[in-house]
Amino acid sequence: MAHSYIAYIDEAGDDGLGRYRTPGAVGGASTWLTLSATVCRMSRDLEMVEWRNEIRSKLGQRAEKKPLHFKEMNHGQRIMASQILATKALRGLCVAASKPSLLAETYTEKNQLYFYLCRYLIERISWLCRDMRRLVPEGDGRVKIIFSRRGGLSYDAFRAYLLKLKNFEDPAIQIKWPVIDINGIEAQDHGKRAGLQIADIVASSITAGVEPDYYGNCELRYAETLKPRIYSRGGNYLSYGVKLYPGPDKLALTPQQRKFITLFEK
């Protein structure tokens, strides 16, 4: 039987730990790594092409056949893209890690931090799909997960990681396994799927609210615009659609970053 949902996963930032970027300097690792999923009904997957094309059409003729990349847009274009996506039948969710708040010696293996954050993201994807099942009667209740292909990452290894979690008896692992099609997880190139390009916009929009730019400023408007499409339960965003790691109470935040927390505390 067909899947009920489809989830596209992309990231913003990198997983380098140390030598972080500072305002006014070129180079260095991002201070945040965000993994984000954009989820919709499988029956709406083709509509994502229309949503992507709607954004492209407003970027001008040169962009009409190019894949969307948030980093290539200016501020006004990013606002426009987030405004369009805020009207669409999708849900966004993310896990954002403040890397300077982590102990680098804890994450010594290749892709270890990425896998750990993915665990939290898959967890929340499973909760969302479970919560929406009464409104999505078609399909078998499972979600098809497609990653934006990431260099140096083995997706066979990631599937094995999830199988290990599934067979590990730990109450802290709260993934609703009947929802997750582990064997069906795959990766595709960014330019091949409209859903991956939309996921890039969602991931980068959220990250802009906490990652300082060259001038040391964070931009909250993109996340603020997308807030109606971010997964929450009973108005609770920070436990569901916006997971911060470590938790907000353990982070040394600037006043601008604190506004991001306040946005999703409401």
mmCIF file of C-alpha atoms in Angstrom:
data_model
loop_
_atom_site.group_PDB
_atom_site.id
_atom_site.type_symbol
_atom_site.label_atom_id
_atom_site.label_comp_id
_atom_site.label_asym_id
_atom_site.label_seq_id
_atom_site.Cartn_x
_atom_site.Cartn_y
_atom_site.Cartn_z
ATOM 1 C CA MET A 1 0.000 0.000 0.000
ATOM 2 C CA ALA A 2 1.180 3.527 -0.735
ATOM 3 C CA HIS A 3 2.664 5.847 1.858
ATOM 4 C CA SER A 4 0.388 8.424 3.453
ATOM 5 C CA TYR A 5 3.023 11.150 3.768
ATOM 6 C CA ILE A 6 6.265 12.313 2.254
ATOM 7 C CA ALA A 7 9.017 14.099 4.167
ATOM 8 C CA TYR A 8 11.914 15.951 2.566
ATOM 9 C CA ILE A 9 14.954 16.561 4.767
ATOM 10 C CA ASP A 10 17.633 19.188 4.283
ATOM 11 C CA GLU A 11 20.098 20.998 6.504
ATOM 12 C CA ALA A 12 21.480 24.462 7.094
ATOM 13 C CA GLY A 13 24.936 25.005 8.500
ATOM 14 C CA ASP A 14 27.681 22.410 8.831
ATOM 15 C CA ASP A 15 28.748 19.898 11.449
ATOM 16 C CA GLY A 16 32.233 21.296 12.055
ATOM 17 C CA LEU A 17 33.016 21.632 15.757
ATOM 18 C CA GLY A 18 35.510 24.399 16.451
ATOM 19 C CA ARG A 19 36.976 27.450 14.673
ATOM 20 C CA TYR A 20 33.558 29.037 14.454
ATOM 21 C CA ARG A 21 32.702 31.908 12.159
ATOM 22 C CA THR A 22 32.816 35.338 13.794
ATOM 23 C CA PRO A 23 31.120 38.555 12.617
ATOM 24 C CA GLY A 24 33.231 40.476 10.142
ATOM 25 C CA ALA A 25 35.403 37.475 9.269
ATOM 26 C CA VAL A 26 35.320 35.205 6.241
ATOM 27 C CA GLY A 27 35.433 31.450 6.716
ATOM 28 C CA GLY A 28 34.972 29.292 9.757
ATOM 29 C CA ALA A 29 32.293 26.795 10.769
ATOM 30 C CA SER A 30 28.685 27.784 11.334
ATOM 31 C CA THR A 31 27.678 28.140 14.974
ATOM 32 C CA TRP A 32 24.421 26.248 14.366
ATOM 33 C CA LEU A 33 23.527 23.067 12.513
ATOM 34 C CA THR A 34 19.850 22.708 11.651
ATOM 35 C CA LEU A 35 18.178 19.621 10.220
ATOM 36 C CA SER A 36 14.712 20.339 8.908
ATOM 37 C CA ALA A 37 11.888 18.310 7.405
ATOM 38 C CA THR A 38 9.070 19.508 5.186
ATOM 39 C CA VAL A 39 6.133 17.109 5.357
ATOM 40 C CA CYS A 40 2.939 16.874 3.348
ATOM 41 C CA ARG A 41 0.460 14.254 2.200
ATOM 42 C CA MET A 42 1.878 11.938 -0.408
ATOM 43 C CA SER A 43 -1.094 12.887 -2.580
ATOM 44 C CA ARG A 44 0.209 16.487 -2.628
ATOM 45 C CA ASP A 45 3.771 15.645 -3.618
ATOM 46 C CA LEU A 46 3.283 16.823 -7.200
ATOM 47 C CA GLU A 47 1.805 20.074 -5.916
ATOM 48 C CA MET A 48 5.231 20.871 -4.503
ATOM 49 C CA VAL A 49 6.397 21.333 -8.079
ATOM 50 C CA GLU A 50 3.742 24.019 -8.491
ATOM 51 C CA TRP A 51 4.769 25.673 -5.207
ATOM 52 C CA ARG A 52 8.413 25.668 -6.248
ATOM 53 C CA ASN A 53 7.528 27.093 -9.666
ATOM 54 C CA GLU A 54 5.403 29.819 -8.085
ATOM 55 C CA ILE A 55 8.463 31.015 -6.172
ATOM 56 C CA ARG A 56 10.715 30.685 -9.216
ATOM 57 C CA SER A 57 8.355 32.719 -11.376
ATOM 58 C CA LYS A 58 8.735 35.664 -8.992
ATOM 59 C CA LEU A 59 12.520 35.480 -9.078
ATOM 60 C CA GLY A 60 12.685 36.444 -12.740
ATOM 61 C CA GLN A 61 13.197 34.747 -16.072
ATOM 62 C CA ARG A 62 16.746 33.584 -15.325
ATOM 63 C CA ALA A 63 15.535 31.555 -12.345
ATOM 64 C CA GLU A 64 12.651 29.801 -14.076
ATOM 65 C CA LYS A 65 14.653 26.653 -14.859
ATOM 66 C CA LYS A 66 17.149 26.703 -11.996
ATOM 67 C CA PRO A 67 16.816 24.815 -8.698
ATOM 68 C CA LEU A 68 15.949 27.059 -5.768
ATOM 69 C CA HIS A 69 18.717 27.828 -3.287
ATOM 70 C CA PHE A 70 17.942 30.002 -0.276
ATOM 71 C CA LYS A 71 21.555 31.201 -0.094
ATOM 72 C CA GLU A 72 21.290 32.640 -3.617
ATOM 73 C CA MET A 73 18.256 34.794 -2.755
ATOM 74 C CA ASN A 74 18.373 38.324 -1.416
ATOM 75 C CA HIS A 75 16.369 39.405 1.622
ATOM 76 C CA GLY A 76 13.269 40.439 -0.306
ATOM 77 C CA GLN A 77 13.217 37.194 -2.267
ATOM 78 C CA ARG A 78 13.528 35.178 0.931
ATOM 79 C CA ILE A 79 10.575 37.018 2.442
ATOM 80 C CA MET A 80 8.556 36.336 -0.715
ATOM 81 C CA ALA A 81 9.449 32.618 -0.681
ATOM 82 C CA SER A 82 8.503 32.220 2.977
ATOM 83 C CA GLN A 83 5.235 34.110 2.391
ATOM 84 C CA ILE A 84 4.299 31.739 -0.422
ATOM 85 C CA LEU A 85 5.131 28.610 1.579
ATOM 86 C CA ALA A 86 3.172 29.939 4.556
ATOM 87 C CA THR A 87 0.001 29.496 2.476
ATOM 88 C CA LYS A 88 0.663 25.885 1.436
ATOM 89 C CA ALA A 89 -0.528 22.553 2.843
ATOM 90 C CA LEU A 90 2.730 21.509 4.445
ATOM 91 C CA ARG A 91 4.290 21.252 7.870
ATOM 92 C CA GLY A 92 7.837 22.171 8.774
ATOM 93 C CA LEU A 93 9.848 20.931 11.712
ATOM 94 C CA CYS A 94 13.461 21.234 12.691
ATOM 95 C CA VAL A 95 16.169 20.284 15.142
ATOM 96 C CA ALA A 96 18.739 23.042 15.662
ATOM 97 C CA ALA A 97 21.999 22.464 17.522
ATOM 98 C CA SER A 98 24.089 25.261 19.007
ATOM 99 C CA LYS A 99 27.484 23.747 18.313
ATOM 100 C CA PRO A 100 29.563 25.963 20.648
ATOM 101 C CA SER A 101 27.357 24.660 23.488
ATOM 102 C CA LEU A 102 28.394 21.046 22.770
ATOM 103 C CA LEU A 103 31.444 19.136 23.919
ATOM 104 C CA ALA A 104 33.455 18.462 20.787
ATOM 105 C CA GLU A 105 35.041 15.353 22.328
ATOM 106 C CA THR A 106 31.578 13.762 22.524
ATOM 107 C CA TYR A 107 31.175 13.746 18.722
ATOM 108 C CA THR A 108 34.423 12.301 17.426
ATOM 109 C CA GLU A 109 33.080 9.845 14.844
ATOM 110 C CA LYS A 110 32.184 10.838 11.305
ATOM 111 C CA ASN A 111 28.541 12.034 11.006
ATOM 112 C CA GLN A 112 27.948 11.270 14.705
ATOM 113 C CA LEU A 113 26.336 14.649 15.461
ATOM 114 C CA TYR A 114 24.326 14.526 12.225
ATOM 115 C CA PHE A 115 22.936 11.084 13.073
ATOM 116 C CA TYR A 116 22.109 12.159 16.618
ATOM 117 C CA LEU A 117 20.140 15.185 15.446
ATOM 118 C CA CYS A 118 18.422 13.020 12.815
ATOM 119 C CA ARG A 119 17.148 10.807 15.596
ATOM 120 C CA TYR A 120 15.314 13.771 17.127
ATOM 121 C CA LEU A 121 14.025 14.845 13.711
ATOM 122 C CA ILE A 122 12.722 11.377 12.787
ATOM 123 C CA GLU A 123 11.090 11.243 16.208
ATOM 124 C CA ARG A 124 9.145 14.417 15.508
ATOM 125 C CA ILE A 125 8.254 13.370 11.974
ATOM 126 C CA SER A 126 6.709 10.217 13.450
ATOM 127 C CA TRP A 127 4.714 12.251 15.981
ATOM 128 C CA LEU A 128 3.411 14.596 13.298
ATOM 129 C CA CYS A 129 2.312 11.755 11.028
ATOM 130 C CA ARG A 130 0.664 9.982 13.948
ATOM 131 C CA ASP A 131 -1.165 13.170 14.962
ATOM 132 C CA MET A 132 -2.392 13.818 11.413
ATOM 133 C CA ARG A 133 -3.541 10.278 10.666
ATOM 134 C CA ARG A 134 -7.198 11.007 11.471
ATOM 135 C CA LEU A 135 -7.140 13.724 8.794
ATOM 136 C CA VAL A 136 -5.152 11.661 6.275
ATOM 137 C CA PRO A 137 -7.076 8.428 5.705
ATOM 138 C CA GLU A 138 -5.331 7.519 2.456
ATOM 139 C CA GLY A 139 -2.315 5.232 2.392
ATOM 140 C CA ASP A 140 -0.857 2.931 5.020
ATOM 141 C CA GLY A 141 0.002 5.573 7.621
ATOM 142 C CA ARG A 142 3.733 5.528 6.870
ATOM 143 C CA VAL A 143 5.969 8.333 5.678
ATOM 144 C CA LYS A 144 8.374 8.228 2.759
ATOM 145 C CA ILE A 145 11.595 10.029 3.764
ATOM 146 C CA ILE A 146 13.897 11.597 1.175
ATOM 147 C CA PHE A 147 17.134 13.329 2.175
ATOM 148 C CA SER A 148 18.941 15.944 0.169
ATOM 149 C CA ARG A 149 22.080 14.031 -0.750
ATOM 150 C CA ARG A 150 24.974 14.875 1.522
ATOM 151 C CA GLY A 151 28.552 14.188 0.538
ATOM 152 C CA GLY A 152 30.388 11.741 2.747
ATOM 153 C CA LEU A 153 27.270 10.258 4.322
ATOM 154 C CA SER A 154 26.280 6.614 3.839
ATOM 155 C CA TYR A 155 22.527 6.257 3.834
ATOM 156 C CA ASP A 156 22.924 2.510 4.273
ATOM 157 C CA ALA A 157 24.729 3.349 7.511
ATOM 158 C CA PHE A 158 21.912 5.682 8.509
ATOM 159 C CA ARG A 159 19.272 3.011 7.895
ATOM 160 C CA ALA A 160 21.375 0.629 10.004
ATOM 161 C CA TYR A 161 21.542 3.293 12.722
ATOM 162 C CA LEU A 162 17.744 3.556 12.793
ATOM 163 C CA LEU A 163 17.380 -0.228 12.938
ATOM 164 C CA LYS A 164 19.758 -0.248 15.893
ATOM 165 C CA LEU A 165 17.640 2.384 17.654
ATOM 166 C CA LYS A 166 14.479 0.430 16.895
ATOM 167 C CA ASN A 167 15.896 -2.697 18.536
ATOM 168 C CA PHE A 168 17.395 -0.824 21.495
ATOM 169 C CA GLU A 169 15.148 -0.751 24.536
ATOM 170 C CA ASP A 170 15.465 2.814 25.739
ATOM 171 C CA PRO A 171 12.397 4.823 26.862
ATOM 172 C CA ALA A 172 14.195 8.014 25.821
ATOM 173 C CA ILE A 173 13.832 6.937 22.174
ATOM 174 C CA GLN A 174 10.268 7.954 21.369
ATOM 175 C CA ILE A 175 10.086 7.292 17.644
ATOM 176 C CA LYS A 176 6.701 5.867 16.620
ATOM 177 C CA TRP A 177 8.180 3.076 14.530
ATOM 178 C CA PRO A 178 5.016 1.921 12.668
ATOM 179 C CA VAL A 179 5.029 5.319 10.939
ATOM 180 C CA ILE A 180 8.648 5.170 9.711
ATOM 181 C CA ASP A 181 9.560 3.215 6.566
ATOM 182 C CA ILE A 182 13.240 2.613 7.334
ATOM 183 C CA ASN A 183 13.943 0.560 4.220
ATOM 184 C CA GLY A 184 12.349 3.214 2.029
ATOM 185 C CA ILE A 185 14.655 6.020 3.174
ATOM 186 C CA GLU A 186 16.671 7.426 0.290
ATOM 187 C CA ALA A 187 18.726 10.408 -0.821
ATOM 188 C CA GLN A 188 18.385 12.434 -4.002
ATOM 189 C CA ASP A 189 20.161 15.433 -5.466
ATOM 190 C CA HIS A 190 18.792 18.832 -4.460
ATOM 191 C CA GLY A 191 17.891 19.802 -8.013
ATOM 192 C CA LYS A 192 15.931 16.626 -8.736
ATOM 193 C CA ARG A 193 13.004 17.146 -6.375
ATOM 194 C CA ALA A 194 10.967 20.290 -5.763
ATOM 195 C CA GLY A 195 10.323 19.085 -2.218
ATOM 196 C CA LEU A 196 14.034 19.209 -1.425
ATOM 197 C CA GLN A 197 14.246 22.787 -2.665
ATOM 198 C CA ILE A 198 11.297 23.729 -0.449
ATOM 199 C CA ALA A 199 12.940 21.937 2.485
ATOM 200 C CA ASP A 200 16.064 24.036 1.884
ATOM 201 C CA ILE A 201 14.012 27.227 2.216
ATOM 202 C CA VAL A 202 12.365 26.031 5.437
ATOM 203 C CA ALA A 203 15.662 24.877 6.996
ATOM 204 C CA SER A 204 17.497 28.078 6.112
ATOM 205 C CA SER A 205 14.586 30.313 7.146
ATOM 206 C CA ILE A 206 14.579 28.817 10.622
ATOM 207 C CA THR A 207 18.367 28.928 10.924
ATOM 208 C CA ALA A 208 18.519 32.609 9.959
ATOM 209 C CA GLY A 209 16.745 33.379 13.235
ATOM 210 C CA VAL A 210 19.686 32.104 15.297
ATOM 211 C CA GLU A 211 22.784 32.067 13.048
ATOM 212 C CA PRO A 212 24.482 35.501 12.954
ATOM 213 C CA ASP A 213 25.350 36.860 9.518
ATOM 214 C CA TYR A 214 28.568 38.616 8.488
ATOM 215 C CA TYR A 215 27.497 41.683 10.477
ATOM 216 C CA GLY A 216 26.509 39.707 13.576
ATOM 217 C CA ASN A 217 22.768 39.988 13.014
ATOM 218 C CA CYS A 218 20.079 37.299 13.019
ATOM 219 C CA GLU A 219 17.012 37.603 10.761
ATOM 220 C CA LEU A 220 13.768 36.464 12.394
ATOM 221 C CA ARG A 221 11.236 37.488 9.748
ATOM 222 C CA TYR A 222 11.495 34.316 7.670
ATOM 223 C CA ALA A 223 10.776 32.049 10.654
ATOM 224 C CA GLU A 224 8.064 34.427 11.828
ATOM 225 C CA THR A 225 6.374 34.245 8.426
ATOM 226 C CA LEU A 226 6.550 30.440 8.360
ATOM 227 C CA LYS A 227 5.352 29.974 11.935
ATOM 228 C CA PRO A 228 1.761 29.023 10.889
ATOM 229 C CA ARG A 229 3.222 26.049 9.010
ATOM 230 C CA ILE A 230 5.522 24.850 11.811
ATOM 231 C CA TYR A 231 4.422 21.720 13.671
ATOM 232 C CA SER A 232 3.067 22.302 17.176
ATOM 233 C CA ARG A 233 0.774 20.514 19.560
ATOM 234 C CA GLY A 234 -1.543 22.586 21.722
ATOM 235 C CA GLY A 235 0.519 25.656 20.909
ATOM 236 C CA ASN A 236 3.730 23.953 22.038
ATOM 237 C CA TYR A 237 6.364 24.496 19.357
ATOM 238 C CA LEU A 238 9.609 24.061 21.271
ATOM 239 C CA SER A 239 8.921 20.410 22.151
ATOM 240 C CA TYR A 240 7.645 19.533 18.682
ATOM 241 C CA GLY A 241 8.315 21.600 15.569
ATOM 242 C CA VAL A 242 11.354 23.511 16.854
ATOM 243 C CA LYS A 243 13.697 21.334 18.926
ATOM 244 C CA LEU A 244 16.773 23.121 20.250
ATOM 245 C CA TYR A 245 19.796 21.149 21.317
ATOM 246 C CA PRO A 246 20.827 21.700 24.042
ATOM 247 C CA GLY A 247 17.593 23.105 25.473
ATOM 248 C CA PRO A 248 17.014 26.877 25.579
ATOM 249 C CA ASP A 249 17.790 27.019 29.307
ATOM 250 C CA LYS A 250 21.320 25.745 28.606
ATOM 251 C CA LEU A 251 22.149 28.201 25.837
ATOM 252 C CA ALA A 252 23.988 31.514 26.058
ATOM 253 C CA LEU A 253 21.810 33.503 23.678
ATOM 254 C CA THR A 254 22.144 37.005 22.313
ATOM 255 C CA PRO A 255 19.117 39.334 22.595
ATOM 256 C CA GLN A 256 18.314 38.655 18.918
ATOM 257 C CA GLN A 257 18.474 34.891 19.429
ATOM 258 C CA ARG A 258 16.290 35.246 22.517
ATOM 259 C CA LYS A 259 13.614 36.796 20.267
ATOM 260 C CA PHE A 260 13.639 33.545 18.257
ATOM 261 C CA ILE A 261 12.890 31.588 21.441
ATOM 262 C CA THR A 262 10.167 34.056 22.390
ATOM 263 C CA LEU A 263 8.560 33.679 18.954
ATOM 264 C CA PHE A 264 8.062 29.956 19.473
ATOM 265 C CA GLU A 265 7.247 30.163 23.182
ATOM 266 C CA LYS A 266 3.955 31.887 22.397
#
